[in-house]
Coordinates of C-alpha atoms in Angstrom, one line a residue:
M166 CA 126.8 100.2 98.5
F167 CA 126.6 96.4 99.9
N168 CA 129.2 93.9 99.1
R169 CA 128.1 91.5 96.6
I170 CA 129.6 88.5 97.9
R171 CA 127.0 86.0 98.6
P172 CA 127.0 82.5 100.0
K173 CA 125.6 79.6 98.1
W174 CA 123.1 78.8 100.5
V175 CA 121.6 82.0 100.7
L176 CA 120.9 81.8 97.1
G177 CA 118.5 78.7 97.2
L178 CA 116.4 80.7 99.7
S179 CA 112.6 81.2 98.5
V180 CA 111.9 84.7 97.7
V181 CA 108.7 85.6 100.2
L182 CA 107.3 89.3 101.2
V183 CA 104.2 90.6 101.7
T184 CA 104.7 94.5 102.2
A185 CA 101.6 94.8 104.0
L186 CA 100.7 96.8 106.8
A187 CA 103.2 98.5 108.8
L188 CA 103.0 98.1 112.9
A189 CA 105.1 100.2 115.8
A190 CA 104.4 100.1 119.5
C191 CA 102.7 102.8 121.3
S192 CA 101.9 104.0 124.8
N193 CA 99.1 104.1 127.1
G194 CA 98.0 106.8 129.1
D195 CA 95.3 107.3 132.1
D196 CA 94.6 110.8 131.9
T197 CA 91.4 112.6 130.5
V198 CA 91.6 115.6 128.4
T199 CA 89.2 118.7 129.2
T200 CA 87.2 120.9 127.0
S201 CA 86.8 124.5 127.0
S202 CA 85.8 127.5 125.3
S203 CA 88.1 130.7 124.9
S204 CA 87.9 134.6 124.3
S205 CA 91.7 134.2 123.0
T206 CA 92.6 136.1 119.9
S207 CA 95.1 135.0 117.2
P208 CA 98.6 135.0 118.3
S209 CA 101.4 136.8 116.0
A210 CA 104.9 136.0 114.4
A211 CA 104.1 132.2 115.2
Q212 CA 105.8 129.4 113.1
Q213 CA 104.2 126.6 111.7
P214 CA 105.3 122.9 112.2
D215 CA 107.7 121.4 110.0
A216 CA 108.0 118.1 109.8
P217 CA 109.7 115.3 107.4
A218 CA 108.0 112.8 105.0
A219 CA 108.2 109.9 107.7
A220 CA 105.5 107.6 108.8
Q221 CA 104.3 106.2 112.6
A222 CA 102.6 103.5 113.4
A223 CA 100.3 102.3 116.4
T224 CA 99.5 98.9 117.6
G225 CA 98.0 96.1 115.6
D226 CA 98.8 93.6 112.6
T227 CA 97.1 91.8 109.6
S228 CA 96.1 89.1 110.4
S229 CA 92.6 88.2 108.9
P230 CA 89.5 88.0 110.8
S231 CA 87.9 85.2 109.0
S232 CA 87.3 83.8 105.5
P233 CA 85.4 85.9 102.9
V234 CA 81.9 85.9 102.3
S235 CA 80.2 86.7 99.0
A236 CA 79.8 90.1 98.2
D237 CA 77.2 91.7 96.3
A238 CA 77.5 92.2 92.6
P239 CA 79.2 95.4 91.3
A240 CA 77.2 98.1 91.1
A241 CA 76.7 99.7 87.1
P242 CA 79.0 102.3 85.9
K243 CA 77.1 105.7 87.0
G244 CA 78.1 108.7 84.6
G245 CA 76.0 110.6 86.2
S246 CA 76.2 109.9 89.8
G247 CA 76.8 113.3 91.2
P248 CA 78.9 116.1 90.6
A249 CA 82.3 114.0 92.6
M250 CA 81.9 111.9 89.7
A251 CA 84.9 113.3 87.1
N252 CA 85.4 110.2 85.1
I253 CA 83.2 107.1 83.6
S254 CA 84.8 104.4 84.8
K255 CA 84.6 100.8 83.1
V256 CA 82.8 99.3 86.6
G257 CA 81.0 100.9 89.2
R258 CA 83.0 99.5 92.0
V259 CA 86.5 99.3 92.5
I260 CA 87.6 96.6 94.7
V261 CA 90.7 95.9 96.7
A262 CA 91.8 92.9 98.6
F263 CA 94.3 92.7 101.1
P264 CA 94.5 90.9 104.6
G265 CA 91.6 91.9 107.1
P266 CA 92.1 94.1 110.1
S267 CA 93.3 92.5 113.1
T268 CA 90.3 94.6 114.5
E269 CA 86.8 95.6 113.2
G270 CA 84.7 98.6 114.5
N271 CA 83.0 101.5 113.4
D272 CA 84.6 103.6 115.5
S273 CA 88.3 104.3 114.4
N274 CA 88.8 107.0 117.3
F275 CA 87.6 104.7 119.9
D276 CA 87.6 100.8 118.5
F277 CA 91.4 101.4 117.3
S278 CA 94.0 103.3 115.5
S279 CA 95.9 102.9 112.4
P280 CA 97.0 99.9 110.7
P281 CA 93.0 98.9 111.6
S282 CA 91.6 102.1 110.6
V283 CA 92.5 101.6 107.3
Q284 CA 89.0 100.2 106.9
L285 CA 87.2 103.3 107.7
R286 CA 89.9 105.9 106.2
P287 CA 88.0 106.3 102.4
M288 CA 84.8 108.2 104.4
Y289 CA 87.2 110.3 106.7
E290 CA 89.6 113.7 106.5
Y291 CA 91.9 115.4 108.8
L292 CA 92.6 118.8 109.9
V293 CA 96.2 118.3 108.0
G294 CA 96.8 116.0 105.3
V295 CA 99.6 114.4 103.9
N296 CA 100.2 114.7 100.0
A297 CA 100.0 111.6 98.1
V298 CA 103.3 112.1 95.7
T299 CA 105.8 114.0 98.2
G300 CA 104.7 112.8 101.7
V301 CA 104.6 116.0 103.3
F302 CA 101.9 118.1 105.2
E303 CA 99.3 120.0 103.5
P304 CA 95.9 122.0 104.4
Q305 CA 92.9 119.5 104.4
L306 CA 90.0 120.5 107.1
A307 CA 92.3 123.2 108.6
T308 CA 93.2 126.0 106.1
A309 CA 96.4 127.1 108.4
W310 CA 98.1 126.1 111.5
N311 CA 100.6 128.0 113.4
I312 CA 102.6 127.5 116.9
E313 CA 101.6 129.5 119.4
P314 CA 104.3 132.3 120.8
D315 CA 104.9 130.1 124.0
G316 CA 105.6 127.0 121.7
L317 CA 102.8 124.9 123.9
G318 CA 99.9 125.2 121.6
I319 CA 98.8 124.5 118.3
R320 CA 96.5 126.7 116.5
Y321 CA 94.2 125.5 113.9
K322 CA 92.1 127.7 111.2
L323 CA 89.3 125.5 109.7
R324 CA 87.9 125.3 106.8
E325 CA 84.5 127.0 106.4
G326 CA 81.5 125.4 104.8
V327 CA 82.6 121.6 104.9
Q328 CA 79.5 119.3 105.3
F329 CA 79.3 116.2 106.5
H330 CA 77.5 113.2 105.1
N331 CA 73.3 112.3 105.3
G332 CA 72.7 115.6 106.3
W333 CA 74.7 115.8 109.3
G334 CA 75.8 119.3 109.3
E335 CA 78.5 121.5 109.0
F336 CA 82.1 120.5 110.5
T337 CA 83.2 123.0 112.9
A338 CA 85.4 123.7 115.9
R339 CA 83.0 121.2 118.4
D340 CA 83.6 118.1 115.8
V341 CA 87.5 118.8 116.8
A342 CA 87.0 118.6 120.3
H343 CA 84.6 115.5 120.5
V344 CA 87.3 113.6 118.3
L345 CA 89.8 114.6 121.1
W346 CA 87.5 113.5 123.2
S347 CA 87.2 110.4 121.7
I348 CA 90.7 109.4 121.6
S349 CA 91.6 110.2 125.1
R350 CA 88.4 108.5 126.9
K351 CA 90.0 105.8 129.5
D352 CA 88.4 102.7 128.1
G353 CA 89.9 103.4 124.2
L354 CA 91.3 101.5 122.5
H355 CA 92.8 104.0 120.1
G356 CA 97.0 103.6 120.3
L357 CA 97.4 107.3 120.6
R358 CA 95.2 107.5 123.7
G359 CA 98.0 108.0 125.9
T360 CA 100.0 110.4 123.9
F361 CA 96.8 112.6 123.5
S362 CA 95.6 112.3 127.1
R363 CA 99.0 113.1 128.7
D364 CA 100.7 115.3 126.7
V365 CA 97.4 117.8 125.6
K366 CA 96.2 119.8 128.4
E367 CA 92.9 121.0 126.5
I368 CA 91.6 122.2 123.9
Q369 CA 90.3 125.7 123.2
I370 CA 87.3 126.4 121.2
I371 CA 88.1 129.8 120.0
N372 CA 85.1 130.0 117.6
D373 CA 83.3 127.6 114.7
H374 CA 86.4 127.6 112.7
E375 CA 89.7 128.0 115.1
V376 CA 90.9 125.4 117.9
V377 CA 94.1 125.6 119.8
F378 CA 95.3 122.7 121.2
I379 CA 97.1 123.3 124.5
L380 CA 100.2 121.1 125.5
N381 CA 101.7 120.5 128.4
G382 CA 105.0 119.9 126.8
A383 CA 106.2 120.8 123.3
N384 CA 105.6 117.4 121.3
Q385 CA 105.9 117.1 117.5
T386 CA 103.7 113.7 117.9
V387 CA 101.0 115.4 119.1
F388 CA 100.7 117.5 115.8
N389 CA 101.6 114.1 113.7
G390 CA 98.9 112.3 115.5
I391 CA 96.5 115.1 114.8
A392 CA 97.1 115.1 110.8
Q393 CA 96.9 112.2 108.7
L394 CA 100.8 111.2 108.9
I395 CA 100.0 108.6 112.0
G396 CA 96.3 107.6 111.0
G397 CA 94.5 109.0 114.1
M398 CA 92.3 111.5 114.4
E399 CA 89.5 110.6 111.7
V400 CA 87.2 113.6 111.8
Q401 CA 83.7 112.7 112.7
S402 CA 80.4 114.1 113.7
K403 CA 79.7 115.0 116.6
A404 CA 76.0 115.7 116.1
M405 CA 75.6 112.3 115.0
Y406 CA 77.3 110.9 118.0
D407 CA 75.2 113.0 120.2
A408 CA 72.2 111.4 118.5
E409 CA 73.0 108.1 117.9
G410 CA 75.8 107.0 120.8
Q411 CA 78.3 104.7 120.4
P412 CA 78.1 102.4 117.3
T413 CA 78.9 98.9 117.3
L414 CA 79.8 96.6 114.3
A415 CA 76.0 96.5 114.1
D416 CA 75.6 99.9 113.3
K417 CA 76.9 102.7 110.8
P418 CA 79.6 104.3 111.6
I419 CA 79.6 107.7 112.7
V420 CA 79.5 110.3 109.3
G421 CA 82.9 112.1 108.2
T422 CA 83.3 114.3 105.5
G423 CA 85.7 112.6 102.9
A424 CA 84.6 112.1 99.0
Y425 CA 82.6 108.7 100.1
R426 CA 80.6 107.6 102.4
F427 CA 79.7 104.5 104.1
Q428 CA 77.5 102.2 102.4
K429 CA 77.7 98.8 104.0
R430 CA 79.8 96.3 105.7
A431 CA 80.0 92.3 105.7
Q432 CA 82.2 91.7 108.7
G433 CA 84.9 89.5 108.3
S434 CA 85.0 89.6 104.6
F435 CA 84.5 93.2 103.2
I436 CA 83.5 97.1 104.0
R437 CA 82.0 99.2 100.8
F438 CA 81.9 103.0 100.4
E439 CA 79.8 104.8 97.8
L440 CA 80.3 108.6 96.4
N441 CA 78.5 111.3 98.4
P442 CA 76.3 112.3 96.1
V443 CA 77.1 116.3 97.7
E444 CA 80.1 117.6 95.5
H445 CA 83.0 117.3 97.5
W446 CA 84.9 120.6 98.1
R447 CA 88.7 118.7 97.1
L448 CA 88.2 115.4 95.4
S449 CA 86.5 113.7 92.5
P450 CA 87.4 110.1 92.4
D451 CA 86.8 108.0 89.4
F452 CA 84.9 105.5 90.8
P453 CA 81.3 105.5 92.4
E454 CA 82.0 102.5 95.0
L455 CA 84.9 101.9 96.4
E456 CA 85.0 98.2 98.2
L457 CA 87.5 97.2 100.8
R458 CA 87.7 92.9 100.7
W459 CA 89.9 90.9 103.3
S460 CA 91.5 88.2 101.8
S461 CA 94.8 86.8 103.9
E462 CA 96.1 84.3 101.2
A463 CA 98.5 85.8 98.6
S464 CA 97.8 82.9 96.3
T465 CA 93.6 83.4 96.6
R466 CA 94.5 87.6 96.4
L467 CA 96.0 86.8 92.8
A468 CA 93.7 84.4 91.6
A469 CA 91.2 86.7 92.5
L470 CA 93.1 89.6 90.5
L471 CA 93.9 87.3 87.7
A472 CA 90.2 86.6 87.4
G473 CA 88.7 90.3 87.5
E474 CA 87.2 89.8 91.0
V475 CA 89.2 92.5 92.0
H476 CA 91.0 95.3 90.7
L477 CA 94.0 96.0 93.2
T478 CA 95.8 93.9 95.7
T479 CA 99.5 92.9 97.8
I480 CA 101.2 90.3 96.1
I481 CA 104.5 89.0 97.1
P482 CA 107.2 88.9 94.9
D483 CA 107.9 85.5 93.4
Q484 CA 104.5 86.3 92.0
E485 CA 105.3 89.6 90.3
P486 CA 106.4 88.0 87.3
Q487 CA 103.6 85.5 86.6
A488 CA 101.4 88.4 87.3
K489 CA 103.4 90.8 84.6
E490 CA 103.0 88.2 81.9
K491 CA 99.1 88.0 82.7
G492 CA 99.5 91.8 82.2
I493 CA 99.2 92.7 85.4
K494 CA 100.6 96.2 86.7
I495 CA 102.3 97.7 90.3
A496 CA 101.9 101.3 91.8
K497 CA 104.5 101.7 94.3
G498 CA 104.6 103.9 97.3
N499 CA 106.2 107.3 96.4
V500 CA 107.7 107.9 100.0
P501 CA 109.9 105.5 102.0
G502 CA 108.9 104.6 105.2
F503 CA 108.2 101.4 105.7
R504 CA 111.7 99.2 107.1
T505 CA 112.9 96.3 108.9
F506 CA 115.9 95.4 111.5
F507 CA 117.2 93.7 113.9
N508 CA 117.3 95.1 117.8
F509 CA 119.4 94.4 120.6
Q510 CA 117.9 92.9 124.0
G511 CA 119.7 92.8 127.1
S512 CA 120.8 96.4 127.8
W513 CA 118.3 97.4 130.3
W514 CA 118.9 99.2 133.6
N515 CA 117.5 97.6 136.9
K516 CA 115.0 100.2 136.9
H517 CA 113.8 101.2 133.9
G518 CA 115.2 104.3 132.3
D519 CA 117.3 105.2 135.1
P520 CA 121.4 104.6 133.7
D521 CA 122.1 105.4 137.6
S522 CA 120.3 102.1 138.9
G523 CA 123.2 100.2 137.1
R524 CA 122.5 97.4 134.0
K525 CA 120.0 94.4 134.8
F526 CA 122.2 92.3 132.8
P527 CA 125.8 93.6 133.3
D528 CA 127.4 90.2 131.6
S529 CA 125.0 90.3 128.6
P530 CA 127.6 90.2 125.5
L531 CA 125.3 92.2 123.7
L532 CA 126.6 95.5 125.8
D533 CA 130.1 95.2 124.3
Q534 CA 129.9 97.4 120.9
K535 CA 132.5 95.2 119.3
V536 CA 130.5 91.9 119.4
R537 CA 127.3 94.2 118.3
Q538 CA 129.4 95.4 115.5
A539 CA 130.8 91.7 114.6
L540 CA 126.6 90.7 114.6
S541 CA 126.5 93.4 112.3
K542 CA 129.2 92.5 109.5
A543 CA 128.3 89.2 109.7
I544 CA 125.3 89.8 107.5
D545 CA 125.7 90.0 103.8
R546 CA 122.4 92.2 103.4
D547 CA 122.8 91.9 99.1
A548 CA 122.0 88.2 99.5
L549 CA 119.0 89.0 101.6
N550 CA 117.9 91.6 99.5
T551 CA 118.2 88.7 96.7
A552 CA 116.7 85.6 98.2
F553 CA 114.0 87.5 100.1
F554 CA 112.8 91.0 98.5
A555 CA 113.7 90.6 94.8
G556 CA 116.5 93.0 94.9
E557 CA 113.8 95.9 95.2
A558 CA 114.9 96.7 98.7
D559 CA 116.6 99.9 99.6
A560 CA 119.7 99.9 101.6
M561 CA 119.4 101.5 105.2
F562 CA 122.4 103.1 106.7
N563 CA 121.2 104.2 109.5
N564 CA 118.1 102.9 111.4
H565 CA 115.4 104.9 111.3
L566 CA 117.3 107.8 109.5
H567 CA 116.8 108.8 106.0
P568 CA 117.5 111.2 102.9
T569 CA 113.8 112.5 103.0
R570 CA 113.6 112.9 106.7
L571 CA 114.9 114.9 109.8
G572 CA 118.2 114.5 111.0
W573 CA 120.1 113.3 107.7
D574 CA 123.4 113.2 107.6
P575 CA 125.1 111.9 104.3
S576 CA 128.4 110.6 105.9
W577 CA 126.8 107.3 107.0
E578 CA 126.4 106.4 103.6
T579 CA 130.1 106.4 103.0
R580 CA 131.0 105.3 106.2
F581 CA 128.2 102.6 106.4
P582 CA 130.5 99.5 105.1
A583 CA 133.4 100.1 107.3
Q584 CA 131.2 100.4 110.3
Y585 CA 128.5 97.7 109.3
G586 CA 129.1 96.2 106.1
Y587 CA 129.3 92.6 105.2
D588 CA 133.1 91.3 106.3
P589 CA 133.4 88.2 107.9
A590 CA 137.0 88.2 108.5
A591 CA 136.4 91.2 110.1
A592 CA 133.4 90.1 112.2
K593 CA 135.9 87.5 113.4
S594 CA 138.6 89.9 114.3
L595 CA 136.4 91.7 116.3
L596 CA 134.8 88.5 118.4
A597 CA 138.3 88.1 118.9
E598 CA 139.1 91.4 120.5
A599 CA 136.3 90.9 122.6
G600 CA 137.5 87.6 123.6
Y601 CA 135.4 84.8 121.6
N602 CA 137.0 82.4 119.8
S603 CA 136.3 78.9 119.1
S604 CA 137.2 77.5 122.2
N605 CA 134.7 80.3 124.0
P606 CA 132.1 80.7 121.2
L607 CA 129.9 83.9 121.7
E608 CA 126.4 82.1 122.0
T609 CA 123.1 84.1 121.6
N610 CA 119.6 84.0 120.9
L611 CA 117.6 85.1 117.8
H612 CA 113.6 85.4 118.2
S613 CA 111.9 83.2 115.5
I614 CA 109.3 85.6 114.6
Q615 CA 107.0 85.3 111.6
L616 CA 106.5 89.3 111.3
S617 CA 102.6 89.9 110.5
T618 CA 104.3 93.0 108.1
Y619 CA 105.9 90.7 105.7
A620 CA 105.9 86.9 105.2
G621 CA 109.1 85.0 104.8
S622 CA 110.9 86.4 108.5
L623 CA 111.2 83.4 109.8
D624 CA 113.5 82.1 106.8
L625 CA 115.2 85.5 107.1
I626 CA 116.2 84.7 110.5
E627 CA 117.3 81.6 109.3
A628 CA 119.5 82.9 107.3
V629 CA 121.0 85.4 109.5
Q630 CA 121.5 82.3 111.9
G631 CA 123.5 80.8 109.0
F632 CA 125.5 84.0 108.6
Y633 CA 126.4 83.7 112.3
R634 CA 127.4 80.3 112.1
E635 CA 130.3 80.9 109.8
I636 CA 131.8 83.2 112.0
G637 CA 131.9 81.1 114.5
V638 CA 128.5 82.7 117.0
K639 CA 126.5 80.2 118.2
A640 CA 122.6 81.8 117.6
N641 CA 119.8 79.5 119.0
L642 CA 116.3 80.4 117.9
L643 CA 114.1 81.4 120.5
V644 CA 110.1 79.8 119.3
M645 CA 107.6 81.3 122.0
D646 CA 104.2 82.6 121.6
A647 CA 103.2 86.5 120.7
A648 CA 101.9 87.0 123.9
T649 CA 104.5 85.5 126.2
R650 CA 107.2 87.2 124.0
G651 CA 105.6 90.5 124.2
K652 CA 104.8 90.3 128.1
L653 CA 109.1 89.2 128.7
G654 CA 110.0 92.1 126.4
R655 CA 108.0 94.6 128.8
S656 CA 109.2 93.4 132.0
H657 CA 112.7 93.5 130.3
E658 CA 113.6 89.6 131.0
F659 CA 116.0 89.2 127.7
E660 CA 119.2 89.2 128.6
N661 CA 121.0 88.2 125.2
H662 CA 118.6 88.3 122.3
I663 CA 117.8 89.5 119.2
S664 CA 114.7 90.7 117.7
L665 CA 113.5 91.5 113.9
V666 CA 111.4 94.5 114.1
S667 CA 109.4 96.3 111.4
T668 CA 107.8 99.9 111.4
A669 CA 106.8 102.4 109.2
S670 CA 107.2 104.8 112.1
D671 CA 108.4 108.8 111.9
I672 CA 111.6 109.6 113.7
F673 CA 109.7 111.1 116.8
L674 CA 107.7 108.2 117.4
A675 CA 111.1 105.7 116.6
G676 CA 113.4 107.7 118.9
R677 CA 110.8 107.0 121.3
V678 CA 110.1 103.2 121.0
Y679 CA 113.2 101.9 119.0
M680 CA 116.5 104.3 120.1
T681 CA 116.2 105.1 124.0
S682 CA 114.2 103.6 126.8
S683 CA 111.5 105.8 127.3
H684 CA 108.5 103.6 127.9
P685 CA 107.2 101.3 125.9
S686 CA 110.7 99.9 125.3
S687 CA 110.8 96.7 124.7
G688 CA 113.6 95.5 122.6
N689 CA 116.4 97.6 122.1
Y690 CA 120.1 98.9 123.1
Q691 CA 119.7 101.4 125.9
D692 CA 122.4 104.3 126.2
A693 CA 121.7 107.0 128.7
E694 CA 123.0 109.7 126.2
M695 CA 120.6 109.0 123.7
N696 CA 117.8 109.5 126.2
K697 CA 118.9 113.5 126.2
I698 CA 119.5 113.4 122.8
R699 CA 116.2 112.5 122.0
L700 CA 114.5 114.5 124.4
V701 CA 115.5 117.8 122.9
G702 CA 114.3 116.7 119.4
A703 CA 111.2 115.5 121.0
N704 CA 110.8 118.3 123.2
T705 CA 110.7 121.3 120.5
L706 CA 108.6 122.2 117.5
V707 CA 110.9 124.1 115.7
A708 CA 112.3 122.3 112.6
S709 CA 115.8 123.4 112.6
K710 CA 116.5 122.2 116.4
Q711 CA 114.7 118.9 115.5
D712 CA 116.9 118.2 112.8
A713 CA 120.0 119.1 114.9
A714 CA 119.2 116.8 117.5
F715 CA 118.0 114.0 115.7
K716 CA 121.2 114.1 113.7
E717 CA 123.1 114.0 116.9
L718 CA 120.8 110.8 117.7
G719 CA 121.3 109.5 114.6
E720 CA 125.5 109.5 114.9
R721 CA 125.3 108.1 118.3
A722 CA 123.3 105.4 117.0
F723 CA 125.5 104.6 114.2
S724 CA 129.0 105.2 116.3
L725 CA 127.7 102.8 119.2
N726 CA 126.0 100.0 116.8
A727 CA 122.9 100.7 118.5
S728 CA 121.2 98.0 116.0
I729 CA 121.5 95.9 112.8
P730 CA 120.0 97.9 110.1
L731 CA 118.7 96.1 107.1
Y732 CA 116.5 97.4 104.3
W733 CA 113.7 100.4 103.7
L734 CA 111.2 98.2 102.0
P735 CA 108.7 99.1 99.2
I736 CA 105.0 99.6 99.7
K737 CA 103.1 97.9 96.6
M738 CA 99.9 97.3 95.0
A739 CA 99.0 95.3 91.7
Y740 CA 96.6 96.4 89.5
N741 CA 94.3 95.4 86.8
P742 CA 95.2 97.8 83.7
D743 CA 92.0 96.9 82.1
V744 CA 90.3 98.7 85.1
V745 CA 92.6 100.7 86.8
S746 CA 95.2 103.0 85.2
D747 CA 97.2 104.2 88.3
Y748 CA 97.1 104.5 92.5
V749 CA 99.2 107.2 93.5
F750 CA 99.6 107.0 97.2
S751 CA 102.8 107.9 99.3
G752 CA 103.4 104.7 101.2
N753 CA 104.8 106.6 104.1
I754 CA 101.8 106.5 106.2
S755 CA 100.9 104.1 109.3
G756 CA 99.0 101.5 107.2
S757 CA 100.1 102.1 103.9
W758 CA 97.2 101.8 101.9
T759 CA 95.8 105.7 101.9
H760 CA 94.6 107.8 99.2
L761 CA 92.4 105.3 97.6
F762 CA 90.3 108.1 95.9
N763 CA 93.5 108.0 94.0
I764 CA 93.1 105.0 92.2
I765 CA 92.2 106.2 88.7
A766 CA 89.9 104.4 86.8
A767 CA 91.4 103.1 83.2
K768 CA 89.7 104.8 80.2

């Protein structure tokens, strides 16, 4: 439990937070993927991949492209709109408003990946889905999947009889091969292009309803990327692509198999879907139409919600009392995934990823564990939680590890107060042991960053600067544009810097990007032993081995004070109960706003 003592200056800070779309880094690659046919038979005694309820994100942010233009008036409710209509809703079109995607496009497997893929997700499905309540994998367009006996292949049995929208035919293995090709193209912008082009050797089409992904090495991230978890590999029609070519924003998206199909887009303003008139094989959404409306300002979104112009939207915590007084309800994601923390920059090696090359900045104070521990113990997490997250953030006891995820060790919670908990006196003692005092104060740098994933990060960083001042640390606020900061981070030019980060990445991606020196590390503590441990967990598809490796990795990170853990953050959606009775979504998938077919109509 976090310490409850709070400096008075923190309590006066405004409560500002938008738990919006999550982002994380992804690597690039240059190899393409080949497609082949095979007469192979199904393997025996294979193992099903098993992964935790976790999220993984690709590149992107949440800035809105432009101000919305006027949308068409909602259609009247259509009680007889087709067999997919399970309930009669009070409105014909449910409208969801949130900050617009950083990029708009009509091919989520080429133009972008998650989070921007939220704009097209309602019309697509995946081979493997994620349960909206539990966050675990479940069959979707694949009825079963198995690991090949050699551990270097994932075999999928495909569902038969599933039809693409608008008469583009039945879903088959050829569509799976097409999507893999589309993501892996050298000129593509998908965040997992490097992973698939590098780690998937080929895809074998066994027959119309069976495929095998042949891997260059066992890699759970490939499976997660094929599944809904990461928000990549939305299944599209090869037949439509072959007939009409690469879609632009002036065209229609390549059709999918979801319960909703594309209806209309106004660039920079909204995208609209309608129920497919053909009965869907698994879904019966309540609303005939679904509109995603882009709106960058939280105050504008709340006003639209209260006026009945939109029916669901994201708001900030200090708006919640006003919204609730007006009768607005709040839906929360069911599974933890989104989180925020501080990373240490300055422990790079001279040759990236090579401990034998020596430290690039051997005199960086952040190489001293006593310093890292002191900087963590100086922070009153309870005070920040109250001031910035309305007290609703959950404690993080080990960065990226959670009781619902692989690798969890319950002892971290009981050991957290001594290792990380708020204790200014202990922080000062640690600094003294490291050689710092009033005549020789520790000096470091805090990046002043407005994260796209939640508002108020600038104020939170200044609050942390205040905590550091109280223990005698001079923390300079460093302001620079995002492009420059990213370039310097990737080239490892930051010697003594601390950076605020947010992500919803699962442990496999988080382990690579935020816990080791694997490419594209741009800001975290580097440790040779952690590199080795992560590879053990990443290079197996056996759940028990993954669990053991990530527990060991977590213990190493915990004992080294490799980062400054802050919070797991709730993913929320406010809704008008006159129109919507509930919205059930997992909240652990990159992009957060998934399962939009689970918006339940008020009766």
